[in-house]
Amino acid sequence: MAAASIRLFNTMTMQKELLEPVVPGKLGVYVCGPTVYSYIHIGNARTFTSFDVVVRYLRYRGFQVTYVRNYTDVDDKIIKAAHETGEEPVALAARFVEIFREDARALHMLEPDVSPKVSDHLPEILRIIEKLIERGVAYESQGDVYFSVRAYPEYAKLSKRNLDDMCAGERVHPGDQKREPLDFALWKAAKPGEPAWDSPWGKGRPGWHIECSAMSARYLGETFDIHGGALDLIFPHHENEIAQSEGASGKTFARYWMHCGFLDLEGAKMSKSLGNVVRLRDALAKVDPEALRFFFLSTHYRHPLNFADKMLADAEHRMEYFYETLRKVDERVGGKDFGKGALYGEPGRFLTEFESQMDDDFNSAGALGALSGLFGQMNELTDKPPVKDKAQVGRTLQALREDVRKVSGVLGLFLDDPAQWLLRRRERAVRERGIDVSKVDALIQARNDARKAKNFAEADRVRDELKTLGVEIMDTPGGTVWKVATAQG
Ligand code: AMP
Ligand code: ZN
């Protein structure tokens, strides 16, 4: 596999570039993780799932990836939430770290190699702030420390903003300790009731941005490969990370900047502050995790993704089609030996297409398109084989099935046993629609009895009765199976 063929869109240069690691064969990936003060919503989940797939694909392509995703466990929002619940901020954050991990697991996200927390990295944070002061790009002011934006000429190179435009209309507010309106806090002097640590400038806590500079350097080095987050982090968070890291080390910080588009609800970014959120937990109570992943991956990670409930239902129907196909194929060819020989229609072309789509800036939408072709081919070969040679059909189906296994590790889809997945789906549909399962079973039995007695009119009547209950039946070599009819929504 040609590892060097991946191209990715770099926000720094605003173009697709060939991925060339700092150290050949290895990649350091840092993704800004959650601020742990609440449950995450499906917008956050979209971003984390996108990077989950990026990391999975880089590994699939043979890179040895170190994946770091931090927890922001010291933050104004955490302090505010803790005041509301009466907990200690650190305890509240620890609780939401566990909740996040459960949610991430439920959505089949890989655990990063390192998940550092701010509260465990104060020495690294203090060291980098001291270095910035030594180098003249940061200053202390009454127990606070600020980054001096004017002292760092490259400021705003990621967001391509103009410093003078940004300053227009801005002023230092009375009571502010900073010299210039754009200067940002690296360290904040302690306020009563807030978590605080000792520092050369007295007790206090780090500002938001410095943690990612300190933790990425600790685990990936001063220069590393890929840094990611959603679009809202470009300014000021990532801009400030660059200023801090490059200001302290004098070296390039991250070489490739990847930013995810937003998940929107009715045209507005899903965000806690707007209150238009769907919690990941609530979504996963209604829809299968793989269906949610499929929904995310159906759109390129850089594009906006508009959410509506119906889309999750559609994604689940699509997953049902995929799993139903896999169930049929497994039933037909699973564990059988068809010997060696020719295959039908170059089955490997779908995987080649999948890879070339993923190589092109992780185009998961295009990659899923390639899979649609693969599943279409599987259905054709099981339902109406275009060739007579049964061994050839069997071998080809097995080759296609094997390629599905390969991509399932990249997408985090089709990880389940098809029959199990379909059973769970049926149980959920039954629960949601209040269908009486024992009645369905009795009707299926009655239909089978009628068919045995060659009373086909009666068998058809029962099939129609099932249909009015919202149940669709399929006769398979393993017996009659049923599902909740798609037409019912
Ligand atoms: P937060 O916990 O607010 O820092 O957000 C965690 C991650 O989710 C960050 O990378 C955000 O940029 C990202 N994020 C927040 N809202 C959305 C959204 N509506 N769509 C996609 N990503 C988002
Ligand atoms: Zn960050």
Short mmCIF file of C-alpha atoms and ligand atoms in Angstrom, two decimals:
data_model
loop_
_atom_site.label_atom_id
_atom_site.label_comp_id
_atom_site.label_asym_id
_atom_site.label_seq_id
_atom_site.Cartn_x
_atom_site.Cartn_y
_atom_site.Cartn_z
CA MET A 1 0.00 0.00 0.00
CA ALA A 2 1.42 3.39 -0.96
CA ALA A 3 1.24 5.24 2.35
CA ALA A 4 2.45 8.48 0.81
CA SER A 5 -0.63 8.86 -1.36
CA ILE A 6 -2.93 10.43 1.24
CA ARG A 7 -3.84 14.03 0.58
CA LEU A 8 -5.52 16.18 3.16
CA PHE A 9 -6.88 19.70 3.27
CA ASN A 10 -4.65 21.87 5.44
CA THR A 11 -6.43 24.92 6.91
CA MET A 12 -3.04 26.62 7.20
CA THR A 13 -2.41 26.62 3.43
CA MET A 14 -6.07 26.26 2.42
CA GLN A 15 -5.25 23.46 0.01
CA LYS A 16 -4.97 19.72 -0.19
CA GLU A 17 -1.45 18.53 0.50
CA LEU A 18 0.35 15.24 0.40
CA LEU A 19 0.67 13.81 3.89
CA GLU A 20 4.37 13.60 4.71
CA PRO A 21 5.08 12.63 8.31
CA VAL A 22 7.78 14.27 10.41
CA VAL A 23 9.12 10.78 11.11
CA PRO A 24 8.56 8.35 8.20
CA GLY A 25 5.91 5.76 8.99
CA LYS A 26 4.77 7.51 12.17
CA LEU A 27 2.13 10.13 12.82
CA GLY A 28 1.25 12.25 15.82
CA VAL A 29 -2.39 13.35 15.88
CA TYR A 30 -3.75 15.80 18.45
CA VAL A 31 -7.47 16.55 18.67
CA CYS A 32 -8.89 19.13 21.06
CA GLY A 33 -11.18 17.14 23.29
CA PRO A 34 -14.28 17.96 25.29
CA THR A 35 -14.67 20.46 28.07
CA VAL A 36 -16.07 18.10 30.65
CA TYR A 37 -18.93 19.97 32.33
CA SER A 38 -21.94 18.38 30.67
CA TYR A 39 -23.12 15.62 28.34
CA ILE A 40 -21.84 15.90 24.80
CA HIS A 41 -24.23 16.54 21.93
CA ILE A 42 -24.25 14.94 18.50
CA GLY A 43 -22.38 17.96 17.06
CA ASN A 44 -19.42 17.21 19.33
CA ALA A 45 -19.86 13.54 18.48
CA ARG A 46 -19.66 14.30 14.75
CA THR A 47 -16.26 15.95 15.18
CA PHE A 48 -14.87 13.18 17.38
CA THR A 49 -16.22 10.47 15.07
CA SER A 50 -14.59 12.19 12.07
CA PHE A 51 -11.20 12.06 13.76
CA ASP A 52 -11.85 8.53 14.95
CA VAL A 53 -12.19 7.52 11.29
CA VAL A 54 -9.14 9.59 10.28
CA VAL A 55 -7.02 7.76 12.86
CA ARG A 56 -8.46 4.37 11.93
CA TYR A 57 -7.74 5.00 8.26
CA LEU A 58 -4.19 6.21 8.88
CA ARG A 59 -3.55 2.98 10.77
CA TYR A 60 -5.18 0.96 8.01
CA ARG A 61 -2.73 2.63 5.62
CA GLY A 62 0.14 1.38 7.73
CA PHE A 63 1.08 4.42 9.81
CA GLN A 64 1.99 4.01 13.43
CA VAL A 65 -0.29 6.66 14.89
CA THR A 66 -0.10 8.22 18.34
CA TYR A 67 -3.54 9.68 18.93
CA VAL A 68 -3.89 12.26 21.69
CA ARG A 69 -7.24 13.79 22.67
CA ASN A 70 -7.32 15.90 25.81
CA TYR A 71 -9.93 16.61 28.47
CA THR A 72 -10.34 20.24 29.45
CA ASP A 73 -11.05 19.74 33.14
CA VAL A 74 -10.16 23.26 34.33
CA ASP A 75 -12.43 25.90 32.84
CA ASP A 76 -14.92 28.67 33.66
CA LYS A 77 -17.83 26.52 32.47
CA ILE A 78 -16.81 23.72 34.80
CA ILE A 79 -16.51 26.09 37.75
CA LYS A 80 -19.95 27.54 36.98
CA ALA A 81 -21.55 24.09 36.61
CA ALA A 82 -19.93 22.95 39.88
CA HIS A 83 -21.30 25.96 41.72
CA GLU A 84 -24.75 25.02 40.46
CA THR A 85 -24.54 21.36 41.55
CA GLY A 86 -22.59 22.02 44.75
CA GLU A 87 -19.75 19.72 43.70
CA GLU A 88 -16.05 20.45 43.64
CA PRO A 89 -15.11 21.49 40.08
CA VAL A 90 -12.47 18.77 39.82
CA ALA A 91 -14.98 16.13 40.98
CA LEU A 92 -17.63 17.33 38.53
CA ALA A 93 -15.09 17.22 35.70
CA ALA A 94 -13.97 13.70 36.68
CA ARG A 95 -17.61 12.57 36.62
CA PHE A 96 -18.11 13.94 33.11
CA VAL A 97 -14.87 12.39 31.89
CA GLU A 98 -16.39 9.01 32.75
CA ILE A 99 -19.69 9.94 31.11
CA PHE A 100 -17.83 11.03 27.98
CA ARG A 101 -15.88 7.77 27.88
CA GLU A 102 -19.10 5.75 28.12
CA ASP A 103 -20.65 7.79 25.31
CA ALA A 104 -17.56 7.48 23.12
CA ARG A 105 -17.47 3.72 23.64
CA ALA A 106 -21.16 3.44 22.85
CA LEU A 107 -20.46 5.15 19.53
CA HIS A 108 -17.59 2.70 18.85
CA MET A 109 -14.91 5.37 19.08
CA LEU A 110 -11.40 4.14 19.67
CA GLU A 111 -9.86 5.13 22.97
CA PRO A 112 -7.01 7.57 22.11
CA ASP A 113 -3.49 6.46 23.04
CA VAL A 114 -3.26 9.33 25.48
CA SER A 115 -6.16 11.29 27.01
CA PRO A 116 -4.39 13.90 29.12
CA LYS A 117 -6.16 16.20 31.56
CA VAL A 118 -5.18 19.77 32.33
CA SER A 119 -5.17 19.15 36.09
CA ASP A 120 -2.42 16.53 35.63
CA HIS A 121 -0.16 18.79 33.57
CA LEU A 122 0.45 21.91 35.62
CA PRO A 123 4.30 21.52 35.59
CA GLU A 124 4.36 21.40 31.77
CA ILE A 125 1.99 24.37 31.57
CA LEU A 126 4.05 26.46 33.98
CA ARG A 127 7.27 25.67 32.10
CA ILE A 128 5.94 26.85 28.78
CA ILE A 129 4.53 30.06 30.29
CA GLU A 130 7.91 30.79 31.91
CA LYS A 131 9.60 30.26 28.56
CA LEU A 132 7.21 32.67 26.85
CA ILE A 133 8.01 35.33 29.46
CA GLU A 134 11.74 34.70 29.02
CA ARG A 135 11.40 35.12 25.26
CA GLY A 136 9.58 38.41 25.66
CA VAL A 137 6.24 37.34 24.17
CA ALA A 138 4.34 37.14 27.47
CA TYR A 139 4.14 39.35 30.54
CA GLU A 140 2.92 39.12 34.10
CA SER A 141 0.36 41.57 35.39
CA GLN A 142 -0.93 41.40 38.97
CA GLY A 143 -0.84 37.64 39.20
CA ASP A 144 -2.17 37.08 35.65
CA VAL A 145 0.09 36.27 32.71
CA TYR A 146 -0.81 37.34 29.16
CA PHE A 147 0.48 36.50 25.73
CA SER A 148 1.53 39.66 23.94
CA VAL A 149 0.01 39.32 20.49
CA ARG A 150 1.88 42.33 19.08
CA ALA A 151 5.19 40.74 20.09
CA TYR A 152 4.49 37.74 17.86
CA PRO A 153 4.47 38.92 14.22
CA GLU A 154 2.96 35.73 12.81
CA TYR A 155 -0.18 35.95 14.92
CA ALA A 156 -3.38 35.07 13.00
CA LYS A 157 -1.64 33.13 10.23
CA LEU A 158 -4.09 30.22 10.56
CA SER A 159 -7.28 32.31 10.51
CA LYS A 160 -5.72 34.88 8.15
CA ARG A 161 -7.12 37.78 10.11
CA ASN A 162 -5.66 41.21 10.10
CA LEU A 163 -4.45 42.39 13.49
CA ASP A 164 -5.40 46.02 12.94
CA ASP A 165 -8.91 45.05 11.77
CA MET A 166 -9.30 42.88 14.82
CA CYS A 167 -8.17 45.70 17.11
CA ALA A 168 -10.58 48.22 15.60
CA GLY A 169 -13.35 48.87 18.08
CA GLU A 170 -11.66 46.73 20.75
CA ARG A 171 -10.31 48.27 23.90
CA VAL A 172 -8.88 47.21 27.19
CA HIS A 173 -11.76 47.29 29.66
CA PRO A 174 -11.37 48.97 33.03
CA GLY A 175 -10.22 46.36 35.52
CA ASP A 176 -8.47 44.29 32.81
CA GLN A 177 -4.87 43.51 33.55
CA LYS A 178 -3.78 43.20 29.93
CA ARG A 179 -1.94 45.79 27.88
CA GLU A 180 -3.62 45.27 24.52
CA PRO A 181 -7.17 44.14 23.80
CA LEU A 182 -6.08 41.07 21.81
CA ASP A 183 -3.64 39.78 24.42
CA PHE A 184 -4.95 36.57 25.91
CA ALA A 185 -4.53 34.96 29.31
CA LEU A 186 -1.99 32.18 29.83
CA TRP A 187 -2.46 32.23 33.58
CA LYS A 188 -5.24 33.68 35.71
CA ALA A 189 -4.74 34.76 39.34
CA ALA A 190 -6.87 32.75 41.75
CA LYS A 191 -10.35 33.95 42.62
CA PRO A 192 -12.11 32.79 45.79
CA GLY A 193 -13.86 29.45 45.38
CA GLU A 194 -11.97 28.46 42.22
CA PRO A 195 -9.44 25.65 41.83
CA ALA A 196 -5.92 27.07 42.08
CA TRP A 197 -2.32 25.91 41.84
CA ASP A 198 0.96 27.47 42.98
CA SER A 199 2.96 29.32 40.36
CA PRO A 200 5.83 31.84 40.20
CA TRP A 201 3.11 34.53 39.91
CA GLY A 202 1.12 33.37 42.93
CA LYS A 203 -1.85 31.00 43.11
CA GLY A 204 -3.91 30.69 39.98
CA ARG A 205 -5.03 28.50 37.11
CA PRO A 206 -4.14 28.16 33.43
CA GLY A 207 -6.05 29.94 30.67
CA TRP A 208 -7.81 27.67 28.18
CA HIS A 209 -5.39 27.65 25.24
CA ILE A 210 -2.11 26.90 26.99
CA GLU A 211 -3.13 23.34 27.94
CA CYS A 212 -3.08 22.07 24.34
CA SER A 213 0.35 23.61 23.67
CA ALA A 214 1.74 21.98 26.82
CA MET A 215 0.10 18.56 26.43
CA SER A 216 0.75 18.14 22.70
CA ALA A 217 4.45 18.94 23.22
CA ARG A 218 4.64 16.46 26.09
CA TYR A 219 3.18 13.53 24.12
CA LEU A 220 3.95 14.35 20.48
CA GLY A 221 6.94 16.69 20.58
CA GLU A 222 7.23 20.40 19.74
CA THR A 223 6.58 19.70 16.06
CA PHE A 224 4.01 17.05 15.17
CA ASP A 225 1.86 16.05 12.23
CA ILE A 226 -1.89 16.58 12.46
CA HIS A 227 -3.92 18.86 14.71
CA GLY A 228 -7.69 18.84 14.58
CA GLY A 229 -10.94 20.16 15.92
CA ALA A 230 -14.11 21.70 14.55
CA LEU A 231 -14.17 25.00 12.64
CA ASP A 232 -15.04 27.04 15.72
CA LEU A 233 -11.61 26.29 17.16
CA ILE A 234 -9.64 27.98 14.34
CA PHE A 235 -9.99 31.31 16.08
CA PRO A 236 -9.01 32.02 18.74
CA HIS A 237 -8.13 28.61 20.20
CA HIS A 238 -5.87 27.14 17.52
CA GLU A 239 -4.45 30.52 16.62
CA ASN A 240 -3.44 30.98 20.23
CA GLU A 241 -2.03 27.47 20.46
CA ILE A 242 0.23 28.24 17.49
CA ALA A 243 1.37 31.55 19.01
CA GLN A 244 2.16 29.89 22.33
CA SER A 245 3.88 26.81 20.93
CA GLU A 246 5.88 28.48 18.19
CA GLY A 247 6.54 31.47 20.46
CA ALA A 248 8.11 29.13 23.02
CA SER A 249 9.92 26.64 20.75
CA GLY A 250 10.76 28.74 17.71
CA LYS A 251 9.72 25.71 15.61
CA THR A 252 6.71 24.84 13.46
CA PHE A 253 3.94 23.52 15.73
CA ALA A 254 1.48 21.27 13.83
CA ARG A 255 2.15 20.64 10.13
CA TYR A 256 -1.42 19.90 9.03
CA TRP A 257 -4.53 21.55 10.45
CA MET A 258 -7.79 19.70 9.96
CA HIS A 259 -11.14 21.27 10.78
CA CYS A 260 -14.52 19.64 10.80
CA GLY A 261 -17.68 21.35 9.63
CA PHE A 262 -20.55 21.89 12.02
CA LEU A 263 -23.52 19.76 12.65
CA ASP A 264 -26.44 22.16 12.31
CA LEU A 265 -29.99 22.00 13.54
CA GLU A 266 -32.44 24.04 11.47
CA GLY A 267 -29.62 26.02 9.92
CA ALA A 268 -27.86 26.95 13.18
CA LYS A 269 -24.78 25.33 14.68
CA MET A 270 -25.80 22.85 17.35
CA SER A 271 -24.41 24.33 20.54
CA LYS A 272 -25.11 24.33 24.22
CA SER A 273 -25.19 28.10 24.36
CA LEU A 274 -28.00 28.24 21.78
CA GLY A 275 -29.80 25.41 23.54
CA ASN A 276 -30.52 23.55 20.27
CA VAL A 277 -28.79 20.34 21.25
CA VAL A 278 -29.55 16.65 20.92
CA ARG A 279 -27.51 14.78 23.47
CA LEU A 280 -25.54 11.86 22.12
CA ARG A 281 -27.10 9.67 24.82
CA ASP A 282 -30.61 10.58 23.76
CA ALA A 283 -29.82 9.93 20.12
CA LEU A 284 -28.33 6.52 20.97
CA ALA A 285 -31.45 5.59 22.92
CA LYS A 286 -33.38 5.90 19.68
CA VAL A 287 -30.99 4.81 17.00
CA ASP A 288 -28.29 2.22 16.53
CA PRO A 289 -24.75 3.58 17.06
CA GLU A 290 -23.63 2.36 13.65
CA ALA A 291 -26.57 4.17 12.05
CA LEU A 292 -25.44 7.38 13.74
CA ARG A 293 -21.87 6.83 12.52
CA PHE A 294 -23.22 6.12 9.05
CA PHE A 295 -25.19 9.37 9.16
CA PHE A 296 -22.05 11.35 10.12
CA LEU A 297 -19.88 9.65 7.53
CA SER A 298 -22.38 10.16 4.69
CA THR A 299 -21.20 13.76 4.45
CA HIS A 300 -17.59 14.85 3.98
CA TYR A 301 -16.12 15.91 7.32
CA ARG A 302 -15.43 19.47 6.15
CA HIS A 303 -18.99 20.09 4.95
CA PRO A 304 -21.86 21.26 7.11
CA LEU A 305 -24.25 18.51 8.11
CA ASN A 306 -27.85 19.45 8.75
CA PHE A 307 -29.57 17.27 11.29
CA ALA A 308 -33.19 16.15 11.32
CA ASP A 309 -34.70 13.15 13.15
CA LYS A 310 -35.76 11.62 9.86
CA MET A 311 -32.13 11.35 8.76
CA LEU A 312 -31.37 9.00 11.60
CA ALA A 313 -34.32 6.82 10.65
CA ASP A 314 -33.08 6.84 7.04
CA ALA A 315 -29.55 5.94 8.15
CA GLU A 316 -30.91 3.05 10.17
CA HIS A 317 -32.91 1.74 7.20
CA ARG A 318 -29.76 1.88 5.13
CA MET A 319 -27.82 -0.04 7.80
CA GLU A 320 -30.62 -2.57 7.84
CA TYR A 321 -30.17 -3.07 4.09
CA PHE A 322 -26.42 -3.55 4.58
CA TYR A 323 -26.86 -6.02 7.43
CA GLU A 324 -29.63 -7.89 5.62
CA THR A 325 -27.26 -8.26 2.66
CA LEU A 326 -24.48 -9.54 4.92
CA ARG A 327 -26.87 -11.97 6.60
CA LYS A 328 -27.86 -13.39 3.23
CA VAL A 329 -24.26 -13.65 2.08
CA ASP A 330 -23.13 -15.32 5.31
CA GLU A 331 -25.99 -17.78 5.05
CA ARG A 332 -25.07 -18.56 1.46
CA VAL A 333 -21.28 -18.78 1.54
CA GLY A 334 -20.11 -18.48 5.17
CA GLY A 335 -17.56 -21.16 6.13
CA LYS A 336 -17.79 -22.92 2.75
CA ASP A 337 -14.91 -23.84 0.45
CA PHE A 338 -15.46 -23.03 -3.21
CA GLY A 339 -11.94 -23.94 -4.26
CA LYS A 340 -9.62 -21.80 -6.32
CA GLY A 341 -10.55 -20.23 -9.64
CA ALA A 342 -11.82 -17.19 -11.45
CA LEU A 343 -13.90 -14.49 -9.77
CA TYR A 344 -16.77 -12.59 -11.28
CA GLY A 345 -16.42 -8.90 -12.25
CA GLU A 346 -13.22 -7.81 -10.47
CA PRO A 347 -14.62 -7.68 -6.93
CA GLY A 348 -11.45 -5.94 -5.66
CA ARG A 349 -12.32 -2.76 -7.55
CA PHE A 350 -14.72 -1.63 -4.82
CA LEU A 351 -11.99 -1.69 -2.16
CA THR A 352 -9.62 0.12 -4.51
CA GLU A 353 -12.24 2.80 -5.03
CA PHE A 354 -12.91 2.98 -1.28
CA GLU A 355 -9.20 3.59 -0.65
CA SER A 356 -8.84 6.18 -3.34
CA GLN A 357 -11.83 8.10 -1.88
CA MET A 358 -10.36 7.94 1.62
CA ASP A 359 -6.92 8.94 0.31
CA ASP A 360 -8.57 12.06 -1.06
CA ASP A 361 -8.94 14.04 2.18
CA PHE A 362 -10.76 11.23 3.98
CA ASN A 363 -13.79 11.46 1.71
CA SER A 364 -16.00 9.10 3.67
CA ALA A 365 -19.04 10.05 1.58
CA GLY A 366 -17.28 8.86 -1.57
CA ALA A 367 -16.01 5.80 0.27
CA LEU A 368 -19.57 4.88 1.27
CA GLY A 369 -20.53 5.31 -2.37
CA ALA A 370 -17.94 2.66 -3.28
CA LEU A 371 -19.46 0.40 -0.63
CA SER A 372 -22.92 0.86 -2.10
CA GLY A 373 -21.54 -0.59 -5.31
CA LEU A 374 -20.05 -3.49 -3.36
CA PHE A 375 -23.33 -4.26 -1.60
CA GLY A 376 -25.23 -3.96 -4.86
CA GLN A 377 -22.90 -6.54 -6.35
CA MET A 378 -23.44 -8.85 -3.36
CA ASN A 379 -27.20 -8.62 -3.79
CA GLU A 380 -26.99 -9.29 -7.48
CA LEU A 381 -24.84 -12.36 -6.89
CA THR A 382 -27.12 -13.76 -4.18
CA ASP A 383 -30.49 -12.92 -5.77
CA LYS A 384 -29.97 -13.28 -9.52
CA PRO A 385 -26.43 -14.40 -10.30
CA PRO A 386 -25.34 -13.27 -13.77
CA VAL A 387 -23.14 -16.38 -14.12
CA LYS A 388 -24.06 -20.05 -13.83
CA ASP A 389 -20.88 -21.30 -12.13
CA LYS A 390 -21.97 -21.61 -8.47
CA ALA A 391 -18.37 -21.95 -7.23
CA GLN A 392 -17.41 -18.76 -9.00
CA VAL A 393 -20.35 -16.92 -7.46
CA GLY A 394 -19.45 -18.34 -4.01
CA ARG A 395 -15.79 -17.33 -4.28
CA THR A 396 -16.72 -13.84 -5.45
CA LEU A 397 -19.19 -13.38 -2.60
CA GLN A 398 -16.52 -14.49 -0.13
CA ALA A 399 -14.01 -12.01 -1.60
CA LEU A 400 -16.56 -9.18 -1.34
CA ARG A 401 -17.45 -10.22 2.23
CA GLU A 402 -13.76 -10.13 3.15
CA ASP A 403 -13.45 -6.58 1.82
CA VAL A 404 -16.42 -5.54 3.96
CA ARG A 405 -14.49 -6.88 6.98
CA LYS A 406 -11.48 -4.78 6.00
CA VAL A 407 -13.43 -1.53 5.73
CA SER A 408 -15.50 -2.18 8.82
CA GLY A 409 -12.42 -1.54 10.96
CA VAL A 410 -11.89 1.79 9.20
CA LEU A 411 -15.45 3.07 9.46
CA GLY A 412 -16.48 1.43 12.71
CA LEU A 413 -19.46 -0.04 10.79
CA PHE A 414 -20.60 -3.65 10.21
CA LEU A 415 -18.79 -4.68 13.38
CA ASP A 416 -21.74 -6.75 14.57
CA ASP A 417 -22.92 -10.22 13.68
CA PRO A 418 -25.59 -9.52 11.00
CA ALA A 419 -28.26 -11.76 12.54
CA GLN A 420 -27.69 -10.20 15.98
CA TRP A 421 -27.82 -6.68 14.59
CA LEU A 422 -31.05 -7.38 12.72
CA LEU A 423 -32.60 -8.94 15.81
CA ARG A 424 -31.79 -5.87 17.92
CA ARG A 425 -33.16 -3.61 15.23
CA ARG A 426 -36.37 -5.64 15.11
CA GLU A 427 -36.73 -5.55 18.88
CA ARG A 428 -36.30 -1.78 18.93
CA ALA A 429 -38.77 -1.25 16.10
CA VAL A 430 -41.28 -3.51 17.85
CA ARG A 431 -40.89 -1.59 21.12
CA GLU A 432 -41.25 1.77 19.40
CA ARG A 433 -44.39 0.81 17.49
CA GLY A 434 -46.09 -1.30 20.10
CA ILE A 435 -46.39 -4.32 17.80
CA ASP A 436 -47.61 -7.49 19.53
CA VAL A 437 -44.81 -9.99 18.83
CA SER A 438 -46.78 -13.07 19.92
CA LYS A 439 -49.53 -12.12 17.48
CA VAL A 440 -46.95 -11.79 14.69
CA ASP A 441 -45.47 -15.19 15.53
CA ALA A 442 -48.94 -16.78 15.57
CA LEU A 443 -49.79 -15.28 12.17
CA ILE A 444 -46.52 -16.47 10.66
CA GLN A 445 -47.27 -19.94 11.98
CA ALA A 446 -50.79 -19.78 10.49
CA ARG A 447 -49.36 -18.72 7.14
CA ASN A 448 -46.82 -21.55 7.14
CA ASP A 449 -49.59 -24.04 8.00
CA ALA A 450 -51.72 -22.69 5.15
CA ARG A 451 -48.80 -22.98 2.74
CA LYS A 452 -48.13 -26.54 3.82
CA ALA A 453 -51.80 -27.33 3.18
CA LYS A 454 -51.39 -25.64 -0.24
CA ASN A 455 -54.05 -23.12 0.77
CA PHE A 456 -52.26 -20.24 -0.95
CA ALA A 457 -55.22 -17.87 -0.84
CA GLU A 458 -55.26 -18.15 2.95
CA ALA A 459 -51.44 -17.75 3.09
CA ASP A 460 -51.70 -14.54 1.06
CA ARG A 461 -54.52 -13.27 3.26
CA VAL A 462 -52.36 -13.77 6.35
CA ARG A 463 -49.43 -12.03 4.67
CA ASP A 464 -51.73 -9.04 4.03
CA GLU A 465 -52.91 -9.11 7.62
CA LEU A 466 -49.28 -8.96 8.75
CA LYS A 467 -48.73 -6.05 6.40
CA THR A 468 -51.54 -4.09 8.02
CA LEU A 469 -49.77 -4.65 11.34
CA GLY A 470 -46.66 -3.02 9.79
CA VAL A 471 -44.79 -6.31 9.43
CA GLU A 472 -42.99 -7.47 6.31
CA ILE A 473 -42.06 -11.13 5.95
CA MET A 474 -39.31 -12.80 3.96
CA ASP A 475 -38.97 -16.50 3.25
CA THR A 476 -35.34 -17.58 3.54
CA PRO A 477 -33.68 -21.00 3.44
CA GLY A 478 -33.43 -20.72 7.25
CA GLY A 479 -37.20 -20.11 7.64
CA THR A 480 -39.49 -17.11 7.59
CA VAL A 481 -38.02 -13.93 9.01
CA TRP A 482 -39.83 -10.68 9.54
CA LYS A 483 -39.07 -7.05 9.99
CA VAL A 484 -40.98 -3.89 10.65
CA ALA A 485 -42.02 -2.56 7.23
CA THR A 486 -39.91 0.29 5.88
CA ALA A 487 -42.90 2.06 4.38
CA GLN A 488 -44.18 2.74 7.89
CA GLY A 489 -41.27 5.04 8.38
P1 AMP B 1 -16.38 21.65 23.50
O1 AMP B 1 -16.59 20.60 24.53
O2 AMP B 1 -17.44 22.69 23.44
O3 AMP B 1 -14.98 22.25 23.58
O4 AMP B 1 -16.46 20.94 22.07
C1 AMP B 1 -15.79 19.75 21.77
C2 AMP B 1 -15.55 19.65 20.28
O5 AMP B 1 -16.77 19.62 19.56
C3 AMP B 1 -14.73 20.82 19.70
O6 AMP B 1 -13.81 20.31 18.75
C4 AMP B 1 -15.79 21.66 19.05
O7 AMP B 1 -15.23 22.44 18.04
C5 AMP B 1 -16.73 20.60 18.52
N1 AMP B 1 -18.10 21.07 18.24
C6 AMP B 1 -18.88 21.86 19.04
N2 AMP B 1 -20.09 22.09 18.46
C7 AMP B 1 -20.08 21.43 17.26
C8 AMP B 1 -21.05 21.26 16.20
N3 AMP B 1 -22.27 21.79 16.24
N4 AMP B 1 -20.68 20.51 15.14
C9 AMP B 1 -19.46 19.94 15.07
N5 AMP B 1 -18.52 20.06 16.04
C10 AMP B 1 -18.81 20.78 17.13
ZN ZN B 2 -6.88 22.64 21.92
#
